[in-house]
mmCIF file of C-alpha atoms in Angstrom:
data_model
loop_
_atom_site.group_PDB
_atom_site.id
_atom_site.type_symbol
_atom_site.label_atom_id
_atom_site.label_comp_id
_atom_site.label_asym_id
_atom_site.label_seq_id
_atom_site.Cartn_x
_atom_site.Cartn_y
_atom_site.Cartn_z
ATOM 1 C CA MET A 30 -1.947 16.764 23.487
ATOM 2 C CA SER A 31 -1.645 20.056 21.678
ATOM 3 C CA GLY A 32 -1.181 20.090 18.126
ATOM 4 C CA CYS A 33 2.301 20.993 16.334
ATOM 5 C CA ALA A 34 2.680 22.734 13.072
ATOM 6 C CA ILE A 35 2.961 21.117 9.899
ATOM 7 C CA GLY A 36 6.253 22.751 9.410
ATOM 8 C CA ASP A 37 7.743 20.117 11.938
ATOM 9 C CA ILE A 38 7.607 17.582 9.074
ATOM 10 C CA ARG A 39 7.909 19.616 6.003
ATOM 11 C CA ARG A 40 11.309 18.845 4.753
ATOM 12 C CA THR A 41 13.352 18.645 1.539
ATOM 13 C CA ARG A 42 14.167 15.251 0.412
ATOM 14 C CA PRO A 43 16.970 13.795 2.680
ATOM 15 C CA ALA A 44 20.546 13.391 1.679
ATOM 16 C CA PRO A 45 21.488 9.638 0.879
ATOM 17 C CA SER A 46 21.632 8.874 4.561
ATOM 18 C CA PRO A 47 18.346 9.285 6.070
ATOM 19 C CA SER A 48 19.876 9.128 9.551
ATOM 20 C CA THR A 49 20.977 12.695 9.248
ATOM 21 C CA VAL A 50 17.881 14.564 10.009
ATOM 22 C CA GLU A 51 17.986 18.298 11.289
ATOM 23 C CA ALA A 52 16.277 19.338 14.438
ATOM 24 C CA SER A 53 12.743 20.636 13.906
ATOM 25 C CA PRO A 54 11.866 24.240 14.623
ATOM 26 C CA PRO A 55 9.581 25.103 17.741
ATOM 27 C CA PRO A 56 6.007 24.133 17.118
ATOM 28 C CA GLY A 57 3.488 26.690 16.132
ATOM 29 C CA PRO A 58 0.044 26.893 15.435
ATOM 30 C CA PRO A 59 -1.281 24.880 12.259
ATOM 31 C CA PRO A 60 -1.952 26.996 9.198
ATOM 32 C CA ALA A 61 -5.607 28.293 9.007
ATOM 33 C CA THR A 62 -6.449 27.066 5.517
ATOM 34 C CA ASP A 63 -8.963 24.424 4.177
ATOM 35 C CA PRO A 64 -7.143 21.202 4.525
ATOM 36 C CA VAL A 65 -8.751 20.030 0.907
ATOM 37 C CA ALA A 66 -7.223 22.262 -1.741
ATOM 38 C CA GLU A 67 -9.258 21.016 -4.418
ATOM 39 C CA ILE A 68 -12.535 18.968 -5.073
ATOM 40 C CA ARG A 69 -12.844 17.023 -8.236
ATOM 41 C CA ARG A 70 -16.546 16.172 -8.541
ATOM 42 C CA ASN A 71 -17.809 13.921 -11.469
ATOM 43 C CA ARG A 72 -21.496 12.595 -12.088
ATOM 44 C CA LEU A 73 -20.964 9.570 -14.331
ATOM 45 C CA ALA A 74 -23.501 7.992 -16.605
ATOM 46 C CA VAL A 75 -24.399 5.247 -13.844
ATOM 47 C CA PRO A 76 -28.040 4.599 -12.636
ATOM 48 C CA GLN A 77 -28.697 5.576 -9.106
ATOM 49 C CA ARG A 78 -29.584 2.047 -8.237
ATOM 50 C CA TYR A 79 -25.713 1.309 -8.096
ATOM 51 C CA ASP A 80 -24.003 1.097 -4.780
ATOM 52 C CA GLN A 81 -20.833 3.225 -4.316
ATOM 53 C CA PRO A 82 -18.000 2.198 -6.526
ATOM 54 C CA TYR A 83 -14.685 0.546 -5.456
ATOM 55 C CA VAL A 84 -11.900 3.136 -6.447
ATOM 56 C CA GLU A 85 -8.352 2.382 -6.779
ATOM 57 C CA PHE A 86 -5.526 4.678 -7.872
ATOM 58 C CA VAL A 87 -1.899 3.549 -9.104
ATOM 59 C CA ASP A 88 -0.490 7.027 -8.964
ATOM 60 C CA ALA A 89 -1.507 10.838 -8.678
ATOM 61 C CA GLN A 90 -2.963 10.858 -12.129
ATOM 62 C CA ARG A 91 -4.320 7.009 -12.975
ATOM 63 C CA GLY A 92 -7.103 5.351 -11.397
ATOM 64 C CA TYR A 93 -10.143 3.067 -11.696
ATOM 65 C CA ALA A 94 -13.632 2.786 -10.467
ATOM 66 C CA LEU A 95 -15.717 -0.403 -10.625
ATOM 67 C CA PHE A 96 -19.428 -0.347 -9.769
ATOM 68 C CA SER A 97 -20.322 -3.835 -9.024
ATOM 69 C CA ALA A 98 -23.396 -4.143 -6.907
ATOM 70 C CA CYS A 99 -27.108 -2.715 -6.743
ATOM 71 C CA ASP A 100 -28.794 -2.208 -3.442
ATOM 72 C CA GLY A 101 -26.357 -4.435 -1.741
ATOM 73 C CA GLN A 102 -26.621 -7.344 -4.160
ATOM 74 C CA PRO A 103 -24.047 -8.587 -6.645
ATOM 75 C CA SER A 104 -23.905 -7.900 -10.291
ATOM 76 C CA GLY A 105 -26.619 -9.646 -12.332
ATOM 77 C CA PRO A 106 -28.466 -9.123 -15.692
ATOM 78 C CA ASN A 107 -30.153 -6.111 -14.286
ATOM 79 C CA CYS A 108 -27.087 -4.754 -12.583
ATOM 80 C CA PRO A 109 -23.912 -5.478 -14.681
ATOM 81 C CA ALA A 110 -20.638 -4.359 -13.315
ATOM 82 C CA LEU A 111 -19.693 -1.047 -14.875
ATOM 83 C CA LEU A 112 -15.915 0.030 -15.130
ATOM 84 C CA TRP A 113 -14.468 3.366 -15.345
ATOM 85 C CA SER A 114 -10.949 5.044 -15.432
ATOM 86 C CA THR A 115 -9.214 8.313 -15.217
ATOM 87 C CA ARG A 116 -5.917 9.609 -16.477
ATOM 88 C CA ASP A 117 -5.980 13.042 -15.210
ATOM 89 C CA GLY A 118 -6.351 12.487 -11.138
ATOM 90 C CA GLY A 119 -10.115 12.231 -11.301
ATOM 91 C CA ARG A 120 -10.897 15.425 -13.229
ATOM 92 C CA SER A 121 -12.436 13.250 -15.774
ATOM 93 C CA TRP A 122 -13.506 9.600 -16.105
ATOM 94 C CA GLN A 123 -13.924 7.359 -19.258
ATOM 95 C CA ARG A 124 -16.186 4.297 -19.613
ATOM 96 C CA LEU A 125 -14.368 1.101 -20.195
ATOM 97 C CA ARG A 126 -15.825 -2.225 -21.466
ATOM 98 C CA HIS A 127 -16.064 -4.684 -18.530
ATOM 99 C CA PRO A 128 -15.043 -8.058 -20.111
ATOM 100 C CA GLN A 129 -17.325 -10.204 -17.540
ATOM 101 C CA PRO A 130 -20.069 -7.917 -16.182
ATOM 102 C CA VAL A 131 -22.245 -10.624 -14.510
ATOM 103 C CA ALA A 132 -20.747 -12.404 -11.891
ATOM 104 C CA ASP A 133 -21.171 -13.699 -8.342
ATOM 105 C CA ASN A 134 -18.426 -11.734 -6.945
ATOM 106 C CA GLN A 135 -16.370 -8.731 -8.705
ATOM 107 C CA GLN A 136 -13.021 -7.539 -7.783
ATOM 108 C CA LEU A 137 -10.576 -5.015 -8.988
ATOM 109 C CA TYR A 138 -6.889 -4.711 -8.299
ATOM 110 C CA ALA A 139 -4.376 -2.193 -9.939
ATOM 111 C CA VAL A 140 -0.630 -1.652 -9.721
ATOM 112 C CA PRO A 141 1.398 0.528 -12.234
ATOM 113 C CA GLY A 142 1.214 -0.991 -15.634
ATOM 114 C CA MET A 143 -1.419 -3.595 -14.632
ATOM 115 C CA LEU A 144 -5.132 -3.710 -14.079
ATOM 116 C CA ALA A 145 -6.612 -7.195 -12.895
ATOM 117 C CA LEU A 146 -10.435 -7.888 -12.647
ATOM 118 C CA LEU A 147 -11.665 -11.292 -10.773
ATOM 119 C CA ALA A 148 -15.119 -12.065 -11.705
ATOM 120 C CA GLU A 149 -15.901 -15.239 -9.642
ATOM 121 C CA PRO A 150 -16.587 -17.989 -10.694
ATOM 122 C CA HIS A 151 -15.656 -16.978 -14.248
ATOM 123 C CA GLY A 152 -11.839 -16.196 -13.659
ATOM 124 C CA TRP A 153 -9.325 -13.497 -14.079
ATOM 125 C CA TRP A 154 -8.888 -10.724 -16.713
ATOM 126 C CA THR A 155 -5.746 -8.818 -16.750
ATOM 127 C CA SER A 156 -4.820 -5.619 -18.920
ATOM 128 C CA THR A 157 -1.372 -4.010 -19.529
ATOM 129 C CA ASP A 158 -3.041 -0.953 -21.764
ATOM 130 C CA GLY A 159 -5.254 0.684 -19.119
ATOM 131 C CA GLY A 160 -8.337 -1.395 -19.708
ATOM 132 C CA ARG A 161 -8.561 -1.224 -23.384
ATOM 133 C CA THR A 162 -7.907 -4.903 -23.952
ATOM 134 C CA PHE A 163 -7.973 -7.841 -21.610
ATOM 135 C CA ARG A 164 -6.637 -11.432 -21.408
ATOM 136 C CA ARG A 165 -8.567 -14.028 -19.781
ATOM 137 C CA SER A 166 -7.328 -16.666 -17.219
ATOM 138 C CA PRO A 167 -10.016 -19.292 -16.286
ATOM 139 C CA GLY A 168 -10.249 -20.541 -12.820
ATOM 140 C CA PRO A 169 -9.586 -19.095 -9.503
ATOM 141 C CA ALA A 170 -5.823 -19.113 -9.438
ATOM 142 C CA GLU A 171 -4.364 -15.718 -9.980
ATOM 143 C CA PRO A 172 -2.762 -15.146 -13.511
ATOM 144 C CA ALA A 173 0.975 -15.559 -13.947
ATOM 145 C CA ARG A 174 1.536 -11.913 -15.133
ATOM 146 C CA TRP A 175 -0.554 -10.772 -12.208
ATOM 147 C CA GLN A 176 1.368 -12.736 -9.757
ATOM 148 C CA ALA A 177 4.683 -11.440 -11.270
ATOM 149 C CA THR A 178 3.768 -7.809 -9.919
ATOM 150 C CA ARG A 179 4.212 -9.136 -6.405
ATOM 151 C CA GLY A 180 8.142 -9.102 -7.021
ATOM 152 C CA ARG A 181 10.801 -11.628 -7.423
ATOM 153 C CA PHE A 182 10.462 -13.133 -3.972
ATOM 154 C CA GLN A 183 7.258 -14.349 -2.558
ATOM 155 C CA LEU A 184 5.737 -16.534 0.152
ATOM 156 C CA ILE A 185 4.572 -19.721 -1.116
ATOM 157 C CA GLU A 186 1.062 -19.856 0.542
ATOM 158 C CA ALA A 187 0.658 -23.642 0.495
ATOM 159 C CA THR A 188 4.098 -24.266 2.475
ATOM 160 C CA GLY A 189 4.843 -21.039 4.048
ATOM 161 C CA LYS A 190 8.385 -20.929 2.434
ATOM 162 C CA VAL A 191 10.213 -18.059 0.595
ATOM 163 C CA GLY A 192 10.074 -18.614 -3.194
ATOM 164 C CA ARG A 193 11.566 -17.122 -6.223
ATOM 165 C CA TRP A 194 9.448 -16.166 -9.210
ATOM 166 C CA THR A 195 10.628 -17.935 -12.506
ATOM 167 C CA GLY A 196 8.149 -16.067 -14.668
ATOM 168 C CA THR A 197 5.670 -19.002 -14.811
ATOM 169 C CA LYS A 198 5.692 -20.262 -11.176
ATOM 170 C CA LEU A 199 7.265 -19.844 -7.482
ATOM 171 C CA ARG A 200 10.339 -22.295 -7.051
ATOM 172 C CA PRO A 201 11.158 -22.740 -3.174
ATOM 173 C CA LEU A 202 14.618 -21.291 -2.177
ATOM 174 C CA PRO A 203 17.181 -24.136 -1.294
ATOM 175 C CA ALA A 204 17.966 -21.763 1.522
ATOM 176 C CA GLN A 205 15.260 -20.584 3.739
ATOM 177 C CA PRO A 206 15.274 -17.771 6.372
ATOM 178 C CA PRO A 207 16.166 -19.247 9.721
ATOM 179 C CA LEU A 208 12.969 -17.840 11.390
ATOM 180 C CA PRO A 209 10.192 -19.675 13.347
ATOM 181 C CA ALA A 210 7.622 -17.724 11.534
ATOM 182 C CA LEU A 211 7.145 -16.091 8.285
ATOM 183 C CA ASN A 212 4.520 -13.301 7.471
ATOM 184 C CA THR A 213 6.200 -11.354 4.628
ATOM 185 C CA VAL A 214 9.316 -11.118 2.272
ATOM 186 C CA LEU A 215 10.234 -8.121 0.015
ATOM 187 C CA GLN A 216 13.234 -7.035 -2.079
ATOM 188 C CA ALA A 217 14.596 -3.561 -2.125
ATOM 189 C CA ASP A 218 15.149 -1.662 -5.374
ATOM 190 C CA GLY A 219 18.693 -1.226 -6.290
ATOM 191 C CA ARG A 220 21.916 -3.356 -6.392
ATOM 192 C CA THR A 221 23.988 -4.963 -3.575
ATOM 193 C CA ILE A 222 27.710 -5.692 -3.868
ATOM 194 C CA SER A 223 28.940 -8.635 -1.907
ATOM 195 C CA SER A 224 32.232 -8.879 0.008
ATOM 196 C CA ASP A 225 33.605 -10.901 -2.811
ATOM 197 C CA GLY A 226 32.810 -8.309 -5.369
ATOM 198 C CA SER A 227 29.545 -10.003 -6.797
ATOM 199 C CA GLU A 228 26.565 -7.902 -7.740
ATOM 200 C CA TYR A 229 23.125 -8.713 -6.861
ATOM 201 C CA GLY A 230 19.882 -7.132 -6.701
ATOM 202 C CA GLY A 231 18.688 -5.208 -3.578
ATOM 203 C CA PRO A 232 18.448 -6.840 -0.159
ATOM 204 C CA VAL A 233 15.740 -9.206 0.819
ATOM 205 C CA VAL A 234 14.172 -8.994 3.994
ATOM 206 C CA ALA A 235 11.874 -11.919 5.467
ATOM 207 C CA ALA A 236 9.807 -11.295 8.737
ATOM 208 C CA GLY A 237 7.237 -12.893 10.830
ATOM 209 C CA ALA A 238 5.718 -12.904 14.149
ATOM 210 C CA GLY A 239 6.033 -16.123 16.165
ATOM 211 C CA GLU A 240 3.301 -17.970 18.252
ATOM 212 C CA ASP A 241 5.032 -16.277 21.352
ATOM 213 C CA GLY A 242 4.274 -12.772 19.793
ATOM 214 C CA LYS A 243 7.741 -11.787 19.310
ATOM 215 C CA PRO A 244 9.229 -10.478 15.983
ATOM 216 C CA TYR A 245 11.775 -11.973 13.826
ATOM 217 C CA ALA A 246 13.568 -11.052 10.802
ATOM 218 C CA ALA A 247 16.288 -12.127 8.375
ATOM 219 C CA ILE A 248 18.254 -10.541 5.465
ATOM 220 C CA SER A 249 19.836 -11.802 2.313
ATOM 221 C CA LEU A 250 22.224 -9.832 0.552
ATOM 222 C CA ASP A 251 22.879 -12.355 -2.250
ATOM 223 C CA GLU A 252 19.200 -12.828 -3.568
ATOM 224 C CA GLY A 253 18.439 -15.694 -1.230
ATOM 225 C CA ARG A 254 21.340 -17.814 -1.650
ATOM 226 C CA SER A 255 22.057 -17.254 2.066
ATOM 227 C CA TRP A 256 20.375 -15.566 5.022
ATOM 228 C CA GLN A 257 21.335 -13.676 8.194
ATOM 229 C CA GLN A 258 18.987 -13.381 11.116
ATOM 230 C CA THR A 259 18.867 -9.792 12.443
ATOM 231 C CA PRO A 260 18.006 -9.053 15.723
ATOM 232 C CA VAL A 261 14.602 -7.257 16.445
ATOM 233 C CA PRO A 262 14.246 -5.767 20.036
ATOM 234 C CA ALA A 263 11.037 -6.615 21.801
ATOM 235 C CA PRO A 264 8.191 -4.250 21.616
ATOM 236 C CA ASP A 265 5.633 -3.324 24.332
ATOM 237 C CA GLY A 266 3.212 -6.051 23.883
ATOM 238 C CA ALA A 267 2.672 -8.922 21.507
ATOM 239 C CA VAL A 268 2.820 -8.764 17.662
ATOM 240 C CA GLY A 269 0.446 -10.794 15.500
ATOM 241 C CA VAL A 270 1.740 -10.005 12.124
ATOM 242 C CA LEU A 271 5.043 -8.566 11.081
ATOM 243 C CA ARG A 272 5.288 -6.657 7.699
ATOM 244 C CA VAL A 273 8.228 -5.377 5.760
ATOM 245 C CA VAL A 274 8.112 -2.070 4.228
ATOM 246 C CA PHE A 275 10.572 -0.303 1.980
ATOM 247 C CA VAL A 276 10.159 3.395 1.323
ATOM 248 C CA GLY A 277 12.765 5.119 -0.769
ATOM 249 C CA GLY A 278 15.191 2.268 0.054
ATOM 250 C CA GLU A 279 14.470 2.695 3.839
ATOM 251 C CA PRO A 280 13.629 -0.680 5.370
ATOM 252 C CA TRP A 281 10.785 -0.715 7.932
ATOM 253 C CA LEU A 282 9.277 -3.458 10.034
ATOM 254 C CA VAL A 283 5.272 -3.090 11.115
ATOM 255 C CA GLY A 284 4.249 -5.126 13.632
ATOM 256 C CA GLU A 285 0.163 -5.426 13.667
ATOM 257 C CA ARG A 286 -1.169 -6.279 17.062
ATOM 258 C CA PRO A 287 -3.084 -9.473 17.475
ATOM 259 C CA ASP A 288 -6.460 -7.685 17.747
ATOM 260 C CA ARG A 289 -5.548 -5.588 14.575
ATOM 261 C CA VAL A 290 -6.578 -2.448 16.563
ATOM 262 C CA GLY A 291 -3.752 -1.463 18.982
ATOM 263 C CA PHE A 292 -1.238 0.897 17.765
ATOM 264 C CA PRO A 293 1.443 -1.145 15.623
ATOM 265 C CA ALA A 294 5.072 -1.662 16.807
ATOM 266 C CA LEU A 295 7.588 -0.028 14.465
ATOM 267 C CA TRP A 296 11.260 -0.691 13.649
ATOM 268 C CA ARG A 297 13.865 1.024 11.384
ATOM 269 C CA GLN A 298 16.834 -1.167 10.018
ATOM 270 C CA ALA A 299 20.174 -0.053 11.689
ATOM 271 C CA GLY A 300 22.787 -1.928 9.862
ATOM 272 C CA LEU A 301 22.040 -5.602 10.275
ATOM 273 C CA SER A 302 19.859 -5.292 13.320
ATOM 274 C CA TRP A 303 16.619 -3.225 13.984
ATOM 275 C CA GLU A 304 15.794 -0.043 16.014
ATOM 276 C CA LEU A 305 12.598 0.121 17.839
ATOM 277 C CA VAL A 306 11.151 3.405 17.108
ATOM 278 C CA ARG A 307 9.307 4.934 19.934
ATOM 279 C CA ALA A 308 7.319 8.251 19.940
ATOM 280 C CA GLU A 309 5.729 10.015 23.035
ATOM 281 C CA GLY A 310 2.144 10.747 23.070
ATOM 282 C CA HIS A 311 1.016 8.460 20.078
ATOM 283 C CA PRO A 312 -2.495 7.293 20.117
ATOM 284 C CA ALA A 313 -3.658 3.980 21.584
ATOM 285 C CA THR A 314 -4.932 2.648 18.507
ATOM 286 C CA GLY A 315 -4.424 3.488 14.649
ATOM 287 C CA GLN A 316 -2.798 2.449 11.588
ATOM 288 C CA VAL A 317 0.683 3.715 10.301
ATOM 289 C CA VAL A 318 2.147 4.166 7.018
ATOM 290 C CA PRO A 319 6.116 4.979 6.685
ATOM 291 C CA LEU A 320 6.771 8.023 4.593
ATOM 292 C CA GLY A 321 10.776 8.120 4.406
ATOM 293 C CA ALA A 322 13.311 10.117 6.343
ATOM 294 C CA GLY A 323 12.257 8.612 9.544
ATOM 295 C CA ILE A 324 8.739 9.880 9.428
ATOM 296 C CA VAL A 325 5.593 7.794 9.806
ATOM 297 C CA ALA A 326 2.009 9.048 9.017
ATOM 298 C CA VAL A 327 -0.639 7.791 11.506
ATOM 299 C CA LEU A 328 -4.207 7.608 11.334
ATOM 300 C CA SER A 329 -6.507 7.115 14.332
ATOM 301 C CA PRO A 330 -9.819 7.986 15.834
ATOM 302 C CA ARG A 331 -8.323 11.318 16.738
ATOM 303 C CA GLY A 332 -7.413 12.162 13.099
ATOM 304 C CA ALA A 333 -4.008 12.371 11.334
ATOM 305 C CA GLY A 334 -0.617 12.647 12.901
ATOM 306 C CA ALA A 335 2.874 11.596 12.380
ATOM 307 C CA LEU A 336 5.696 10.233 14.204
ATOM 308 C CA VAL A 337 8.759 12.373 13.856
ATOM 309 C CA ASP A 338 12.015 12.863 16.111
ATOM 310 C CA GLY A 339 10.829 10.373 18.718
ATOM 311 C CA ARG A 340 7.405 12.151 19.334
ATOM 312 C CA TYR A 341 3.918 12.273 17.989
ATOM 313 C CA VAL A 342 2.554 15.582 16.360
ATOM 314 C CA ASP A 343 -1.057 16.166 15.138
ATOM 315 C CA LEU A 344 -1.538 17.124 11.338
ATOM 316 C CA PRO A 345 -4.317 19.202 9.836
ATOM 317 C CA TRP A 346 -4.927 16.542 7.057
ATOM 318 C CA PRO A 347 -8.655 16.156 5.986
ATOM 319 C CA LEU A 348 -8.631 12.301 7.210
ATOM 320 C CA THR A 349 -10.297 10.396 9.852
ATOM 321 C CA GLY A 350 -9.973 7.086 11.543
ATOM 322 C CA GLU A 351 -12.347 5.799 8.953
ATOM 323 C CA HIS A 352 -10.153 6.133 6.157
ATOM 324 C CA PHE A 353 -7.621 3.510 4.961
ATOM 325 C CA LEU A 354 -4.324 5.155 4.046
ATOM 326 C CA ARG A 355 -1.627 3.727 1.503
ATOM 327 C CA LEU A 356 1.581 5.153 -0.078
ATOM 328 C CA LEU A 357 1.487 4.809 -3.838
ATOM 329 C CA PRO A 358 4.732 4.112 -5.666
ATOM 330 C CA ASP A 359 5.147 7.640 -6.929
ATOM 331 C CA ASP A 360 4.855 8.912 -3.231
ATOM 332 C CA THR A 361 1.049 9.943 -3.425
ATOM 333 C CA LEU A 362 -0.955 9.267 -0.405
ATOM 334 C CA PHE A 363 -4.150 7.598 -1.214
ATOM 335 C CA ALA A 364 -6.780 7.478 1.521
ATOM 336 C CA ALA A 365 -10.127 5.671 1.010
ATOM 337 C CA GLY A 366 -13.056 6.616 2.926
ATOM 338 C CA PRO A 367 -16.899 6.223 3.134
ATOM 339 C CA GLU A 368 -17.400 9.368 1.130
ATOM 340 C CA GLY A 369 -14.860 8.965 -1.625
ATOM 341 C CA VAL A 370 -11.218 9.191 -1.851
ATOM 342 C CA LEU A 371 -8.529 11.740 -0.985
ATOM 343 C CA LEU A 372 -5.236 11.908 -2.984
ATOM 344 C CA GLY A 373 -2.234 13.685 -0.857
ATOM 345 C CA THR A 374 0.649 14.908 -3.309
ATOM 346 C CA GLY A 375 3.913 16.327 -2.030
ATOM 347 C CA HIS A 376 6.747 14.771 0.377
ATOM 348 C CA PHE A 377 6.725 13.540 3.909
ATOM 349 C CA GLY A 378 4.074 15.650 5.882
ATOM 350 C CA ASP A 379 3.928 18.532 3.540
ATOM 351 C CA ARG A 380 0.807 17.434 1.415
ATOM 352 C CA THR A 381 -1.840 19.049 -0.977
ATOM 353 C CA TRP A 382 -5.012 17.101 -0.731
ATOM 354 C CA THR A 383 -7.566 16.738 -3.395
ATOM 355 C CA SER A 384 -10.983 15.183 -2.937
ATOM 356 C CA ILE A 385 -12.146 12.796 -5.545
ATOM 357 C CA ILE A 386 -16.147 12.541 -5.475
ATOM 358 C CA ILE A 387 -18.050 10.270 -7.982
ATOM 359 C CA GLU A 388 -21.720 10.500 -8.080
ATOM 360 C CA THR A 389 -24.162 8.597 -9.937
ATOM 361 C CA GLN A 390 -27.152 9.936 -12.263
#
């Protein structure tokens, strides 16, 4: 299929209703420019024996890099874990003290306002000041202040029920979503006014794929006190896992295929039901990331593209099927690949890409 111009999905921020999107202009040739606008390369004071770091960003400026293995072996006395951070989008990096540099398994997790390190079997360390200080939580269980970052409503792994986070633990809701299976639950930002005038937090959506491969979803407008099942049209093929995604208040359902390879099924919310999103010409496999205003980014073996106005268009982004793509809370696209990470700033399909490359001595 021939490519379409990036102008097809370069749009200003939508009006409050994302359903009113103007028609796209006729497709034209993609711009003949280098898709990477800037390369930020840093050589850190890290011995060459270390493997490539695990890099995580929480927004366009703040990120972390964890070196936790040498020659494929976990951290040890001769290969302690090394932790670095950036506050300027990878232009420069600062060394942080890792609180437990020797462990059988090192993991790094980060969200805005919170950095968490897991050093098995020693426990967890969390920081709310960018890694300057840490609080230890012994044992394998996630510490309370890290679990709190998952939102007010979460699935209780042991029971598969929806729970409300109280600040110290998850308590199951008295009223559970009337669904045969649950994979995810998520609350939107904002406030909801019920029919009796009561004010609540944003709507809560629960969703899951049943053993029959069909998708199911329910919504609560009163913070889990009651639920209403919402019809989800059957897609082509079965769904293995059904995820809820909110982008700028716009709810989506993403149905991963049982093989985790086939092109996912997609739905947008339409009142108290869901609309199946179809797009002519999309690849047979790939990953999808909703961007808002009805636009969905796509990564597949053929490169980057997008679903927009019922069709698939190719995009001149510097991404391949080997990248893993996520949308950060500040609308930055974060793509992790075998040779480093890429940050895409801007809106919808109009992105400026920066390559972040970390080298050892």
